């Protein structure tokens, strides 16, 4: 082999499992049914959740594809009651201004009405865990030099999707919570300037009598458009 053909960035064989057609269909349906049961929850039980489960969800999220494989995310996991209290107090201050102080336009408030939300966020203290995801708007090399990060929002969004799916699959519930503006999270959690709060996940078990809005999901026909050709190799 000549020197030129030996890359500085070697490739390795893909590890991948293939299934028979029937098993593929069954797995597809099973996963679809599992994910169809996922709901955003606001009524949480104080029941403890082992840290190992949160660790597994973060590791799963961190398998997400990312721009230039830079994995531009930081997951900050909190079970400390004092920090949860600080987060609740700051989030409720911001949300009060949004809901009651006129920061949220009427149209937005009307769109949220079916969800029954208001400025109160008691679950931020009830839950055993809060995970705050930060997006790394740029990287910092060990020598302090800045490194451009690519597709940060897309990458972090995908990681959060996997995080939500991992939690649901293990039998936990969460909520995509964005108390706005979220700057207070950088202060409370002491994050560096290149990290910006992206989303906050309260995590736990649902309260016994937890209720969720009576929502319908769009049908396939409403969300998909097809340019269908002949099915080859099916
Ligand atoms: N951040 C607020 C408002 C809110 C906004 C959207 I868009 C929602 O889907 C739900 C709530 C809150 O958490 O109440």
JSON list of C-alpha atoms and ligand atoms in Angstrom, two decimals:
[
{"chain": "A", "resi": 1, "resn": "UNK", "atom": "CA", "xyz": [0.00, 0.00, 0.00]},
{"chain": "A", "resi": 2, "resn": "UNK", "atom": "CA", "xyz": [1.41, 3.40, -0.92]},
{"chain": "A", "resi": 3, "resn": "UNK", "atom": "CA", "xyz": [1.75, 6.05, 1.73]},
{"chain": "A", "resi": 4, "resn": "UNK", "atom": "CA", "xyz": [-0.75, 8.36, 0.01]},
{"chain": "A", "resi": 5, "resn": "UNK", "atom": "CA", "xyz": [-3.61, 5.89, 0.50]},
{"chain": "A", "resi": 6, "resn": "UNK", "atom": "CA", "xyz": [-3.15, 5.67, 4.27]},
{"chain": "A", "resi": 7, "resn": "UNK", "atom": "CA", "xyz": [-5.47, 8.35, 5.64]},
{"chain": "A", "resi": 8, "resn": "UNK", "atom": "CA", "xyz": [-4.74, 10.39, 8.74]},
{"chain": "A", "resi": 9, "resn": "UNK", "atom": "CA", "xyz": [-8.39, 9.80, 9.53]},
{"chain": "A", "resi": 10, "resn": "UNK", "atom": "CA", "xyz": [-8.96, 6.06, 9.19]},
{"chain": "A", "resi": 11, "resn": "UNK", "atom": "CA", "xyz": [-12.39, 4.53, 8.66]},
{"chain": "A", "resi": 12, "resn": "UNK", "atom": "CA", "xyz": [-13.61, 1.45, 10.50]},
{"chain": "A", "resi": 13, "resn": "UNK", "atom": "CA", "xyz": [-16.19, -1.12, 9.38]},
{"chain": "A", "resi": 14, "resn": "UNK", "atom": "CA", "xyz": [-19.78, -0.20, 10.25]},
{"chain": "A", "resi": 15, "resn": "UNK", "atom": "CA", "xyz": [-21.35, -2.30, 12.99]},
{"chain": "A", "resi": 16, "resn": "UNK", "atom": "CA", "xyz": [-24.98, -2.66, 12.02]},
{"chain": "A", "resi": 17, "resn": "UNK", "atom": "CA", "xyz": [-27.77, -5.19, 12.58]},
{"chain": "A", "resi": 18, "resn": "UNK", "atom": "CA", "xyz": [-30.12, -6.15, 9.76]},
{"chain": "A", "resi": 19, "resn": "UNK", "atom": "CA", "xyz": [-33.47, -7.83, 10.38]},
{"chain": "A", "resi": 20, "resn": "UNK", "atom": "CA", "xyz": [-35.86, -9.80, 8.23]},
{"chain": "A", "resi": 21, "resn": "UNK", "atom": "CA", "xyz": [-38.82, -7.93, 6.72]},
{"chain": "A", "resi": 22, "resn": "UNK", "atom": "CA", "xyz": [-41.33, -9.19, 9.29]},
{"chain": "A", "resi": 23, "resn": "UNK", "atom": "CA", "xyz": [-39.14, -8.36, 12.23]},
{"chain": "A", "resi": 24, "resn": "UNK", "atom": "CA", "xyz": [-38.54, -4.87, 10.78]},
{"chain": "A", "resi": 25, "resn": "UNK", "atom": "CA", "xyz": [-42.28, -4.30, 10.54]},
{"chain": "A", "resi": 26, "resn": "UNK", "atom": "CA", "xyz": [-42.81, -5.56, 14.10]},
{"chain": "A", "resi": 27, "resn": "UNK", "atom": "CA", "xyz": [-39.98, -3.41, 15.51]},
{"chain": "A", "resi": 28, "resn": "UNK", "atom": "CA", "xyz": [-41.28, -0.36, 13.63]},
{"chain": "A", "resi": 29, "resn": "UNK", "atom": "CA", "xyz": [-44.78, -0.79, 15.06]},
{"chain": "A", "resi": 30, "resn": "UNK", "atom": "CA", "xyz": [-43.52, -1.52, 18.55]},
{"chain": "A", "resi": 31, "resn": "UNK", "atom": "CA", "xyz": [-41.38, 1.61, 18.69]},
{"chain": "A", "resi": 32, "resn": "UNK", "atom": "CA", "xyz": [-44.14, 3.71, 17.17]},
{"chain": "A", "resi": 33, "resn": "UNK", "atom": "CA", "xyz": [-46.61, 2.46, 19.81]},
{"chain": "A", "resi": 34, "resn": "UNK", "atom": "CA", "xyz": [-44.10, 3.15, 22.57]},
{"chain": "A", "resi": 35, "resn": "UNK", "atom": "CA", "xyz": [-43.43, 6.71, 21.41]},
{"chain": "A", "resi": 36, "resn": "UNK", "atom": "CA", "xyz": [-47.13, 7.39, 20.78]},
{"chain": "A", "resi": 37, "resn": "UNK", "atom": "CA", "xyz": [-47.63, 6.97, 24.53]},
{"chain": "A", "resi": 38, "resn": "UNK", "atom": "CA", "xyz": [-45.13, 9.70, 25.41]},
{"chain": "A", "resi": 39, "resn": "UNK", "atom": "CA", "xyz": [-46.65, 12.81, 26.94]},
{"chain": "A", "resi": 40, "resn": "UNK", "atom": "CA", "xyz": [-45.23, 15.99, 28.39]},
{"chain": "A", "resi": 41, "resn": "UNK", "atom": "CA", "xyz": [-46.04, 15.90, 32.09]},
{"chain": "A", "resi": 42, "resn": "UNK", "atom": "CA", "xyz": [-46.39, 18.73, 34.62]},
{"chain": "A", "resi": 43, "resn": "UNK", "atom": "CA", "xyz": [-47.68, 16.71, 37.62]},
{"chain": "A", "resi": 44, "resn": "UNK", "atom": "CA", "xyz": [-44.62, 15.02, 39.08]},
{"chain": "A", "resi": 45, "resn": "UNK", "atom": "CA", "xyz": [-44.19, 12.64, 42.04]},
{"chain": "A", "resi": 46, "resn": "UNK", "atom": "CA", "xyz": [-41.35, 13.33, 44.48]},
{"chain": "A", "resi": 47, "resn": "UNK", "atom": "CA", "xyz": [-40.30, 9.65, 44.20]},
{"chain": "A", "resi": 48, "resn": "UNK", "atom": "CA", "xyz": [-36.54, 9.32, 43.87]},
{"chain": "A", "resi": 49, "resn": "UNK", "atom": "CA", "xyz": [-34.90, 8.35, 40.57]},
{"chain": "A", "resi": 50, "resn": "UNK", "atom": "CA", "xyz": [-31.49, 6.67, 40.68]},
{"chain": "A", "resi": 51, "resn": "UNK", "atom": "CA", "xyz": [-28.70, 8.79, 39.24]},
{"chain": "A", "resi": 52, "resn": "UNK", "atom": "CA", "xyz": [-27.66, 5.82, 37.05]},
{"chain": "A", "resi": 53, "resn": "UNK", "atom": "CA", "xyz": [-30.87, 6.23, 35.01]},
{"chain": "A", "resi": 54, "resn": "UNK", "atom": "CA", "xyz": [-30.20, 9.92, 34.37]},
{"chain": "A", "resi": 55, "resn": "UNK", "atom": "CA", "xyz": [-26.62, 9.03, 33.42]},
{"chain": "A", "resi": 56, "resn": "UNK", "atom": "CA", "xyz": [-27.89, 6.45, 30.90]},
{"chain": "A", "resi": 57, "resn": "UNK", "atom": "CA", "xyz": [-30.28, 9.01, 29.37]},
{"chain": "A", "resi": 58, "resn": "UNK", "atom": "CA", "xyz": [-27.46, 11.55, 29.01]},
{"chain": "A", "resi": 59, "resn": "UNK", "atom": "CA", "xyz": [-25.16, 8.95, 27.42]},
{"chain": "A", "resi": 60, "resn": "UNK", "atom": "CA", "xyz": [-27.98, 8.04, 25.00]},
{"chain": "A", "resi": 61, "resn": "UNK", "atom": "CA", "xyz": [-28.57, 11.71, 24.13]},
{"chain": "A", "resi": 62, "resn": "UNK", "atom": "CA", "xyz": [-24.88, 12.15, 23.54]},
{"chain": "A", "resi": 63, "resn": "UNK", "atom": "CA", "xyz": [-24.97, 9.50, 20.78]},
{"chain": "A", "resi": 64, "resn": "UNK", "atom": "CA", "xyz": [-26.78, 12.09, 18.64]},
{"chain": "A", "resi": 65, "resn": "UNK", "atom": "CA", "xyz": [-25.26, 13.11, 15.33]},
{"chain": "A", "resi": 66, "resn": "UNK", "atom": "CA", "xyz": [-23.79, 16.61, 15.48]},
{"chain": "A", "resi": 67, "resn": "UNK", "atom": "CA", "xyz": [-22.19, 19.15, 13.15]},
{"chain": "A", "resi": 68, "resn": "UNK", "atom": "CA", "xyz": [-18.58, 18.00, 12.48]},
{"chain": "A", "resi": 69, "resn": "UNK", "atom": "CA", "xyz": [-19.08, 15.57, 15.38]},
{"chain": "A", "resi": 70, "resn": "UNK", "atom": "CA", "xyz": [-18.42, 18.40, 17.84]},
{"chain": "A", "resi": 71, "resn": "UNK", "atom": "CA", "xyz": [-21.15, 17.29, 20.27]},
{"chain": "A", "resi": 72, "resn": "UNK", "atom": "CA", "xyz": [-21.78, 20.93, 21.28]},
{"chain": "A", "resi": 73, "resn": "UNK", "atom": "CA", "xyz": [-23.85, 20.17, 24.39]},
{"chain": "A", "resi": 74, "resn": "UNK", "atom": "CA", "xyz": [-23.46, 20.15, 28.16]},
{"chain": "A", "resi": 75, "resn": "UNK", "atom": "CA", "xyz": [-26.02, 18.37, 30.33]},
{"chain": "A", "resi": 76, "resn": "UNK", "atom": "CA", "xyz": [-26.20, 19.78, 33.87]},
{"chain": "A", "resi": 77, "resn": "UNK", "atom": "CA", "xyz": [-28.02, 17.36, 36.19]},
{"chain": "A", "resi": 78, "resn": "UNK", "atom": "CA", "xyz": [-29.38, 18.67, 39.48]},
{"chain": "A", "resi": 79, "resn": "UNK", "atom": "CA", "xyz": [-30.84, 16.78, 42.44]},
{"chain": "A", "resi": 80, "resn": "UNK", "atom": "CA", "xyz": [-29.61, 19.29, 45.07]},
{"chain": "A", "resi": 81, "resn": "UNK", "atom": "CA", "xyz": [-32.80, 20.71, 46.69]},
{"chain": "A", "resi": 82, "resn": "UNK", "atom": "CA", "xyz": [-31.28, 24.14, 47.29]},
{"chain": "A", "resi": 83, "resn": "UNK", "atom": "CA", "xyz": [-30.36, 24.54, 43.61]},
{"chain": "A", "resi": 84, "resn": "UNK", "atom": "CA", "xyz": [-33.79, 23.28, 42.55]},
{"chain": "A", "resi": 85, "resn": "UNK", "atom": "CA", "xyz": [-35.37, 25.91, 44.82]},
{"chain": "A", "resi": 86, "resn": "UNK", "atom": "CA", "xyz": [-33.20, 28.65, 43.31]},
{"chain": "A", "resi": 87, "resn": "UNK", "atom": "CA", "xyz": [-34.18, 27.51, 39.80]},
{"chain": "A", "resi": 88, "resn": "UNK", "atom": "CA", "xyz": [-37.88, 27.46, 40.72]},
{"chain": "A", "resi": 89, "resn": "UNK", "atom": "CA", "xyz": [-37.77, 30.93, 42.24]},
{"chain": "A", "resi": 90, "resn": "UNK", "atom": "CA", "xyz": [-35.91, 32.45, 39.27]},
{"chain": "A", "resi": 91, "resn": "UNK", "atom": "CA", "xyz": [-38.06, 30.62, 36.69]},
{"chain": "A", "resi": 92, "resn": "UNK", "atom": "CA", "xyz": [-41.28, 31.75, 38.38]},
{"chain": "A", "resi": 93, "resn": "UNK", "atom": "CA", "xyz": [-40.01, 35.35, 38.50]},
{"chain": "A", "resi": 94, "resn": "UNK", "atom": "CA", "xyz": [-39.41, 35.29, 34.72]},
{"chain": "A", "resi": 95, "resn": "UNK", "atom": "CA", "xyz": [-42.64, 33.43, 33.98]},
{"chain": "A", "resi": 96, "resn": "UNK", "atom": "CA", "xyz": [-44.66, 35.83, 36.13]},
{"chain": "A", "resi": 97, "resn": "UNK", "atom": "CA", "xyz": [-43.37, 38.72, 34.03]},
{"chain": "A", "resi": 98, "resn": "UNK", "atom": "CA", "xyz": [-44.17, 36.78, 30.86]},
{"chain": "A", "resi": 99, "resn": "UNK", "atom": "CA", "xyz": [-47.69, 35.68, 31.80]},
{"chain": "A", "resi": 100, "resn": "UNK", "atom": "CA", "xyz": [-48.83, 38.55, 34.04]},
{"chain": "A", "resi": 101, "resn": "UNK", "atom": "CA", "xyz": [-46.49, 41.39, 33.12]},
{"chain": "A", "resi": 102, "resn": "UNK", "atom": "CA", "xyz": [-47.47, 41.63, 29.46]},
{"chain": "A", "resi": 103, "resn": "UNK", "atom": "CA", "xyz": [-44.31, 40.10, 28.00]},
{"chain": "A", "resi": 104, "resn": "UNK", "atom": "CA", "xyz": [-46.31, 37.33, 26.33]},
{"chain": "A", "resi": 105, "resn": "UNK", "atom": "CA", "xyz": [-48.58, 38.63, 23.55]},
{"chain": "A", "resi": 106, "resn": "UNK", "atom": "CA", "xyz": [-52.28, 37.76, 23.69]},
{"chain": "A", "resi": 107, "resn": "UNK", "atom": "CA", "xyz": [-51.99, 35.50, 20.62]},
{"chain": "A", "resi": 108, "resn": "UNK", "atom": "CA", "xyz": [-49.32, 33.42, 22.38]},
{"chain": "A", "resi": 109, "resn": "UNK", "atom": "CA", "xyz": [-51.38, 33.17, 25.57]},
{"chain": "A", "resi": 110, "resn": "UNK", "atom": "CA", "xyz": [-54.35, 31.98, 23.51]},
{"chain": "A", "resi": 111, "resn": "UNK", "atom": "CA", "xyz": [-52.22, 29.34, 21.79]},
{"chain": "A", "resi": 112, "resn": "UNK", "atom": "CA", "xyz": [-51.12, 28.06, 25.21]},
{"chain": "A", "resi": 113, "resn": "UNK", "atom": "CA", "xyz": [-54.62, 28.04, 26.74]},
{"chain": "A", "resi": 114, "resn": "UNK", "atom": "CA", "xyz": [-55.30, 24.33, 25.92]},
{"chain": "A", "resi": 115, "resn": "UNK", "atom": "CA", "xyz": [-52.15, 23.37, 27.85]},
{"chain": "A", "resi": 116, "resn": "UNK", "atom": "CA", "xyz": [-53.40, 25.07, 31.03]},
{"chain": "A", "resi": 117, "resn": "UNK", "atom": "CA", "xyz": [-49.99, 26.54, 31.87]},
{"chain": "A", "resi": 118, "resn": "UNK", "atom": "CA", "xyz": [-49.37, 29.60, 34.03]},
{"chain": "A", "resi": 119, "resn": "UNK", "atom": "CA", "xyz": [-46.41, 31.24, 35.77]},
{"chain": "A", "resi": 120, "resn": "UNK", "atom": "CA", "xyz": [-46.37, 28.74, 38.64]},
{"chain": "A", "resi": 121, "resn": "UNK", "atom": "CA", "xyz": [-43.73, 25.99, 38.31]},
{"chain": "A", "resi": 122, "resn": "UNK", "atom": "CA", "xyz": [-43.95, 23.96, 41.56]},
{"chain": "A", "resi": 123, "resn": "UNK", "atom": "CA", "xyz": [-42.66, 20.84, 39.79]},
{"chain": "A", "resi": 124, "resn": "UNK", "atom": "CA", "xyz": [-39.20, 22.43, 39.65]},
{"chain": "A", "resi": 125, "resn": "UNK", "atom": "CA", "xyz": [-38.95, 21.64, 43.37]},
{"chain": "A", "resi": 126, "resn": "UNK", "atom": "CA", "xyz": [-41.01, 18.42, 43.41]},
{"chain": "A", "resi": 127, "resn": "UNK", "atom": "CA", "xyz": [-38.97, 16.52, 40.83]},
{"chain": "A", "resi": 128, "resn": "UNK", "atom": "CA", "xyz": [-36.04, 14.35, 41.89]},
{"chain": "A", "resi": 129, "resn": "UNK", "atom": "CA", "xyz": [-33.95, 15.63, 38.95]},
{"chain": "A", "resi": 130, "resn": "UNK", "atom": "CA", "xyz": [-33.68, 18.67, 36.73]},
{"chain": "A", "resi": 131, "resn": "UNK", "atom": "CA", "xyz": [-31.43, 18.43, 33.69]},
{"chain": "A", "resi": 132, "resn": "UNK", "atom": "CA", "xyz": [-30.55, 21.72, 32.01]},
{"chain": "A", "resi": 133, "resn": "UNK", "atom": "CA", "xyz": [-29.07, 21.38, 28.53]},
{"chain": "A", "resi": 134, "resn": "UNK", "atom": "CA", "xyz": [-26.62, 24.07, 27.43]},
{"chain": "A", "resi": 135, "resn": "UNK", "atom": "CA", "xyz": [-25.59, 24.66, 23.82]},
{"chain": "A", "resi": 136, "resn": "UNK", "atom": "CA", "xyz": [-21.91, 25.37, 23.32]},
{"chain": "A", "resi": 137, "resn": "UNK", "atom": "CA", "xyz": [-22.09, 28.29, 20.91]},
{"chain": "A", "resi": 138, "resn": "UNK", "atom": "CA", "xyz": [-18.38, 27.81, 20.24]},
{"chain": "A", "resi": 139, "resn": "UNK", "atom": "CA", "xyz": [-15.70, 25.50, 21.61]},
{"chain": "A", "resi": 140, "resn": "UNK", "atom": "CA", "xyz": [-12.69, 26.41, 23.71]},
{"chain": "A", "resi": 141, "resn": "UNK", "atom": "CA", "xyz": [-9.46, 24.48, 23.13]},
{"chain": "A", "resi": 142, "resn": "UNK", "atom": "CA", "xyz": [-7.30, 23.58, 26.14]},
{"chain": "A", "resi": 143, "resn": "UNK", "atom": "CA", "xyz": [-5.05, 26.56, 25.24]},
{"chain": "A", "resi": 144, "resn": "UNK", "atom": "CA", "xyz": [-8.05, 28.88, 25.47]},
{"chain": "A", "resi": 145, "resn": "UNK", "atom": "CA", "xyz": [-8.43, 29.35, 21.71]},
{"chain": "A", "resi": 146, "resn": "UNK", "atom": "CA", "xyz": [-11.96, 29.53, 20.28]},
{"chain": "A", "resi": 147, "resn": "UNK", "atom": "CA", "xyz": [-13.16, 26.82, 17.91]},
{"chain": "A", "resi": 148, "resn": "UNK", "atom": "CA", "xyz": [-16.17, 27.38, 15.65]},
{"chain": "A", "resi": 149, "resn": "UNK", "atom": "CA", "xyz": [-19.07, 25.00, 16.25]},
{"chain": "A", "resi": 150, "resn": "UNK", "atom": "CA", "xyz": [-21.38, 24.10, 13.36]},
{"chain": "A", "resi": 151, "resn": "UNK", "atom": "CA", "xyz": [-25.15, 23.48, 13.36]},
{"chain": "A", "resi": 152, "resn": "UNK", "atom": "CA", "xyz": [-25.28, 23.96, 17.12]},
{"chain": "A", "resi": 153, "resn": "UNK", "atom": "CA", "xyz": [-29.06, 24.36, 17.52]},
{"chain": "A", "resi": 154, "resn": "UNK", "atom": "CA", "xyz": [-29.82, 21.45, 15.20]},
{"chain": "A", "resi": 155, "resn": "UNK", "atom": "CA", "xyz": [-27.31, 19.18, 16.94]},
{"chain": "A", "resi": 156, "resn": "UNK", "atom": "CA", "xyz": [-28.53, 20.01, 20.44]},
{"chain": "A", "resi": 157, "resn": "UNK", "atom": "CA", "xyz": [-32.15, 19.63, 19.32]},
{"chain": "A", "resi": 158, "resn": "UNK", "atom": "CA", "xyz": [-31.46, 16.12, 18.03]},
{"chain": "A", "resi": 159, "resn": "UNK", "atom": "CA", "xyz": [-29.66, 15.20, 21.27]},
{"chain": "A", "resi": 160, "resn": "UNK", "atom": "CA", "xyz": [-32.64, 16.45, 23.27]},
{"chain": "A", "resi": 161, "resn": "UNK", "atom": "CA", "xyz": [-34.99, 14.32, 21.16]},
{"chain": "A", "resi": 162, "resn": "UNK", "atom": "CA", "xyz": [-32.95, 11.24, 21.93]},
{"chain": "A", "resi": 163, "resn": "UNK", "atom": "CA", "xyz": [-32.85, 12.24, 25.62]},
{"chain": "A", "resi": 164, "resn": "UNK", "atom": "CA", "xyz": [-36.65, 12.47, 25.74]},
{"chain": "A", "resi": 165, "resn": "UNK", "atom": "CA", "xyz": [-37.01, 9.10, 23.98]},
{"chain": "A", "resi": 166, "resn": "UNK", "atom": "CA", "xyz": [-34.50, 7.47, 26.36]},
{"chain": "A", "resi": 167, "resn": "UNK", "atom": "CA", "xyz": [-36.37, 8.74, 29.43]},
{"chain": "A", "resi": 168, "resn": "UNK", "atom": "CA", "xyz": [-39.70, 7.56, 28.06]},
{"chain": "A", "resi": 169, "resn": "UNK", "atom": "CA", "xyz": [-38.28, 4.16, 27.16]},
{"chain": "A", "resi": 170, "resn": "UNK", "atom": "CA", "xyz": [-37.03, 3.63, 30.73]},
{"chain": "A", "resi": 171, "resn": "UNK", "atom": "CA", "xyz": [-40.40, 4.62, 32.22]},
{"chain": "A", "resi": 172, "resn": "UNK", "atom": "CA", "xyz": [-39.75, 8.19, 33.32]},
{"chain": "A", "resi": 173, "resn": "UNK", "atom": "CA", "xyz": [-41.56, 11.36, 32.33]},
{"chain": "A", "resi": 174, "resn": "UNK", "atom": "CA", "xyz": [-40.30, 14.81, 31.52]},
{"chain": "A", "resi": 175, "resn": "UNK", "atom": "CA", "xyz": [-41.33, 18.19, 30.15]},
{"chain": "A", "resi": 176, "resn": "UNK", "atom": "CA", "xyz": [-39.61, 20.41, 27.58]},
{"chain": "A", "resi": 177, "resn": "UNK", "atom": "CA", "xyz": [-39.54, 23.53, 29.70]},
{"chain": "A", "resi": 178, "resn": "UNK", "atom": "CA", "xyz": [-38.14, 26.85, 28.48]},
{"chain": "A", "resi": 179, "resn": "UNK", "atom": "CA", "xyz": [-38.64, 29.45, 31.21]},
{"chain": "A", "resi": 180, "resn": "UNK", "atom": "CA", "xyz": [-37.94, 32.54, 29.20]},
{"chain": "A", "resi": 181, "resn": "UNK", "atom": "CA", "xyz": [-35.48, 34.25, 29.24]},
{"chain": "A", "resi": 182, "resn": "UNK", "atom": "CA", "xyz": [-33.23, 31.50, 30.58]},
{"chain": "A", "resi": 183, "resn": "UNK", "atom": "CA", "xyz": [-30.12, 33.53, 31.41]},
{"chain": "A", "resi": 184, "resn": "UNK", "atom": "CA", "xyz": [-30.62, 32.90, 35.14]},
{"chain": "A", "resi": 185, "resn": "UNK", "atom": "CA", "xyz": [-29.64, 29.26, 34.57]},
{"chain": "A", "resi": 186, "resn": "UNK", "atom": "CA", "xyz": [-26.12, 30.30, 33.50]},
{"chain": "A", "resi": 187, "resn": "UNK", "atom": "CA", "xyz": [-25.71, 32.21, 36.76]},
{"chain": "A", "resi": 188, "resn": "UNK", "atom": "CA", "xyz": [-27.18, 29.63, 39.13]},
{"chain": "A", "resi": 189, "resn": "UNK", "atom": "CA", "xyz": [-25.30, 26.76, 37.46]},
{"chain": "A", "resi": 190, "resn": "UNK", "atom": "CA", "xyz": [-22.11, 28.76, 36.99]},
{"chain": "A", "resi": 191, "resn": "UNK", "atom": "CA", "xyz": [-21.69, 27.99, 33.28]},
{"chain": "A", "resi": 192, "resn": "UNK", "atom": "CA", "xyz": [-19.01, 29.67, 31.10]},
{"chain": "A", "resi": 193, "resn": "UNK", "atom": "CA", "xyz": [-19.80, 32.38, 28.53]},
{"chain": "A", "resi": 194, "resn": "UNK", "atom": "CA", "xyz": [-19.66, 30.05, 25.50]},
{"chain": "A", "resi": 195, "resn": "UNK", "atom": "CA", "xyz": [-22.52, 27.94, 26.90]},
{"chain": "A", "resi": 196, "resn": "UNK", "atom": "CA", "xyz": [-26.09, 29.18, 26.50]},
{"chain": "A", "resi": 197, "resn": "UNK", "atom": "CA", "xyz": [-29.14, 27.57, 28.16]},
{"chain": "A", "resi": 198, "resn": "UNK", "atom": "CA", "xyz": [-31.11, 25.62, 25.55]},
{"chain": "A", "resi": 199, "resn": "UNK", "atom": "CA", "xyz": [-33.81, 23.75, 27.48]},
{"chain": "A", "resi": 200, "resn": "UNK", "atom": "CA", "xyz": [-34.70, 22.56, 30.96]},
{"chain": "A", "resi": 201, "resn": "UNK", "atom": "CA", "xyz": [-36.01, 19.04, 31.65]},
{"chain": "A", "resi": 202, "resn": "UNK", "atom": "CA", "xyz": [-37.74, 18.26, 34.95]},
{"chain": "A", "resi": 203, "resn": "UNK", "atom": "CA", "xyz": [-37.46, 14.46, 35.25]},
{"chain": "A", "resi": 204, "resn": "UNK", "atom": "CA", "xyz": [-39.26, 11.94, 37.43]},
{"chain": "A", "resi": 205, "resn": "UNK", "atom": "CA", "xyz": [-42.31, 9.74, 37.82]},
{"chain": "A", "resi": 206, "resn": "UNK", "atom": "CA", "xyz": [-45.79, 11.14, 37.21]},
{"chain": "A", "resi": 207, "resn": "UNK", "atom": "CA", "xyz": [-47.94, 11.95, 40.21]},
{"chain": "A", "resi": 208, "resn": "UNK", "atom": "CA", "xyz": [-50.56, 9.22, 40.78]},
{"chain": "A", "resi": 209, "resn": "UNK", "atom": "CA", "xyz": [-53.43, 11.41, 39.51]},
{"chain": "A", "resi": 210, "resn": "UNK", "atom": "CA", "xyz": [-51.38, 13.21, 36.87]},
{"chain": "A", "resi": 211, "resn": "UNK", "atom": "CA", "xyz": [-53.49, 14.78, 34.12]},
{"chain": "A", "resi": 212, "resn": "UNK", "atom": "CA", "xyz": [-52.45, 15.89, 30.65]},
{"chain": "A", "resi": 213, "resn": "UNK", "atom": "CA", "xyz": [-54.22, 18.01, 28.03]},
{"chain": "A", "resi": 214, "resn": "UNK", "atom": "CA", "xyz": [-56.58, 16.08, 25.74]},
{"chain": "A", "resi": 215, "resn": "UNK", "atom": "CA", "xyz": [-54.49, 16.59, 22.60]},
{"chain": "A", "resi": 216, "resn": "UNK", "atom": "CA", "xyz": [-54.62, 14.87, 19.23]},
{"chain": "A", "resi": 217, "resn": "UNK", "atom": "CA", "xyz": [-51.57, 14.33, 17.07]},
{"chain": "A", "resi": 218, "resn": "UNK", "atom": "CA", "xyz": [-51.58, 15.14, 13.37]},
{"chain": "A", "resi": 219, "resn": "UNK", "atom": "CA", "xyz": [-52.27, 12.20, 11.06]},
{"chain": "A", "resi": 220, "resn": "UNK", "atom": "CA", "xyz": [-49.53, 10.97, 8.73]},
{"chain": "A", "resi": 221, "resn": "UNK", "atom": "CA", "xyz": [-51.37, 12.58, 5.82]},
{"chain": "A", "resi": 222, "resn": "UNK", "atom": "CA", "xyz": [-51.09, 15.98, 7.49]},
{"chain": "A", "resi": 223, "resn": "UNK", "atom": "CA", "xyz": [-47.37, 15.78, 8.17]},
{"chain": "A", "resi": 224, "resn": "UNK", "atom": "CA", "xyz": [-45.96, 13.88, 5.18]},
{"chain": "A", "resi": 225, "resn": "UNK", "atom": "CA", "xyz": [-45.77, 14.54, 1.45]},
{"chain": "A", "resi": 226, "resn": "UNK", "atom": "CA", "xyz": [-44.58, 11.79, -0.86]},
{"chain": "A", "resi": 227, "resn": "UNK", "atom": "CA", "xyz": [-42.93, 11.65, -4.25]},
{"chain": "A", "resi": 228, "resn": "UNK", "atom": "CA", "xyz": [-43.32, 7.90, -4.44]},
{"chain": "A", "resi": 229, "resn": "UNK", "atom": "CA", "xyz": [-41.50, 5.79, -7.03]},
{"chain": "A", "resi": 230, "resn": "UNK", "atom": "CA", "xyz": [-41.37, 2.11, -7.67]},
{"chain": "A", "resi": 231, "resn": "UNK", "atom": "CA", "xyz": [-40.37, 0.21, -4.51]},
{"chain": "A", "resi": 232, "resn": "UNK", "atom": "CA", "xyz": [-37.12, -1.51, -5.39]},
{"chain": "A", "resi": 233, "resn": "UNK", "atom": "CA", "xyz": [-35.77, -4.42, -3.41]},
{"chain": "A", "resi": 234, "resn": "UNK", "atom": "CA", "xyz": [-38.71, -4.53, -1.00]},
{"chain": "B", "resi": 1, "resn": "LIG", "atom": "N1", "xyz": [-42.32, 29.08, 28.95]},
{"chain": "B", "resi": 1, "resn": "LIG", "atom": "C1", "xyz": [-43.68, 29.19, 29.40]},
{"chain": "B", "resi": 1, "resn": "LIG", "atom": "C2", "xyz": [-44.66, 29.31, 28.29]},
{"chain": "B", "resi": 1, "resn": "LIG", "atom": "C3", "xyz": [-44.84, 28.16, 27.39]},
{"chain": "B", "resi": 1, "resn": "LIG", "atom": "C4", "xyz": [-44.54, 28.31, 26.05]},
{"chain": "B", "resi": 1, "resn": "LIG", "atom": "C5", "xyz": [-44.78, 27.30, 25.16]},
{"chain": "B", "resi": 1, "resn": "LIG", "atom": "I1", "xyz": [-44.45, 27.63, 23.18]},
{"chain": "B", "resi": 1, "resn": "LIG", "atom": "C6", "xyz": [-45.32, 26.08, 25.62]},
{"chain": "B", "resi": 1, "resn": "LIG", "atom": "O1", "xyz": [-45.56, 25.07, 24.71]},
{"chain": "B", "resi": 1, "resn": "LIG", "atom": "C7", "xyz": [-45.61, 25.92, 26.95]},
{"chain": "B", "resi": 1, "resn": "LIG", "atom": "C8", "xyz": [-45.38, 26.97, 27.83]},
{"chain": "B", "resi": 1, "resn": "LIG", "atom": "C9", "xyz": [-44.05, 28.06, 30.38]},
{"chain": "B", "resi": 1, "resn": "LIG", "atom": "O2", "xyz": [-43.26, 27.13, 30.54]},
{"chain": "B", "resi": 1, "resn": "LIG", "atom": "O3", "xyz": [-45.11, 28.12, 30.97]}
]
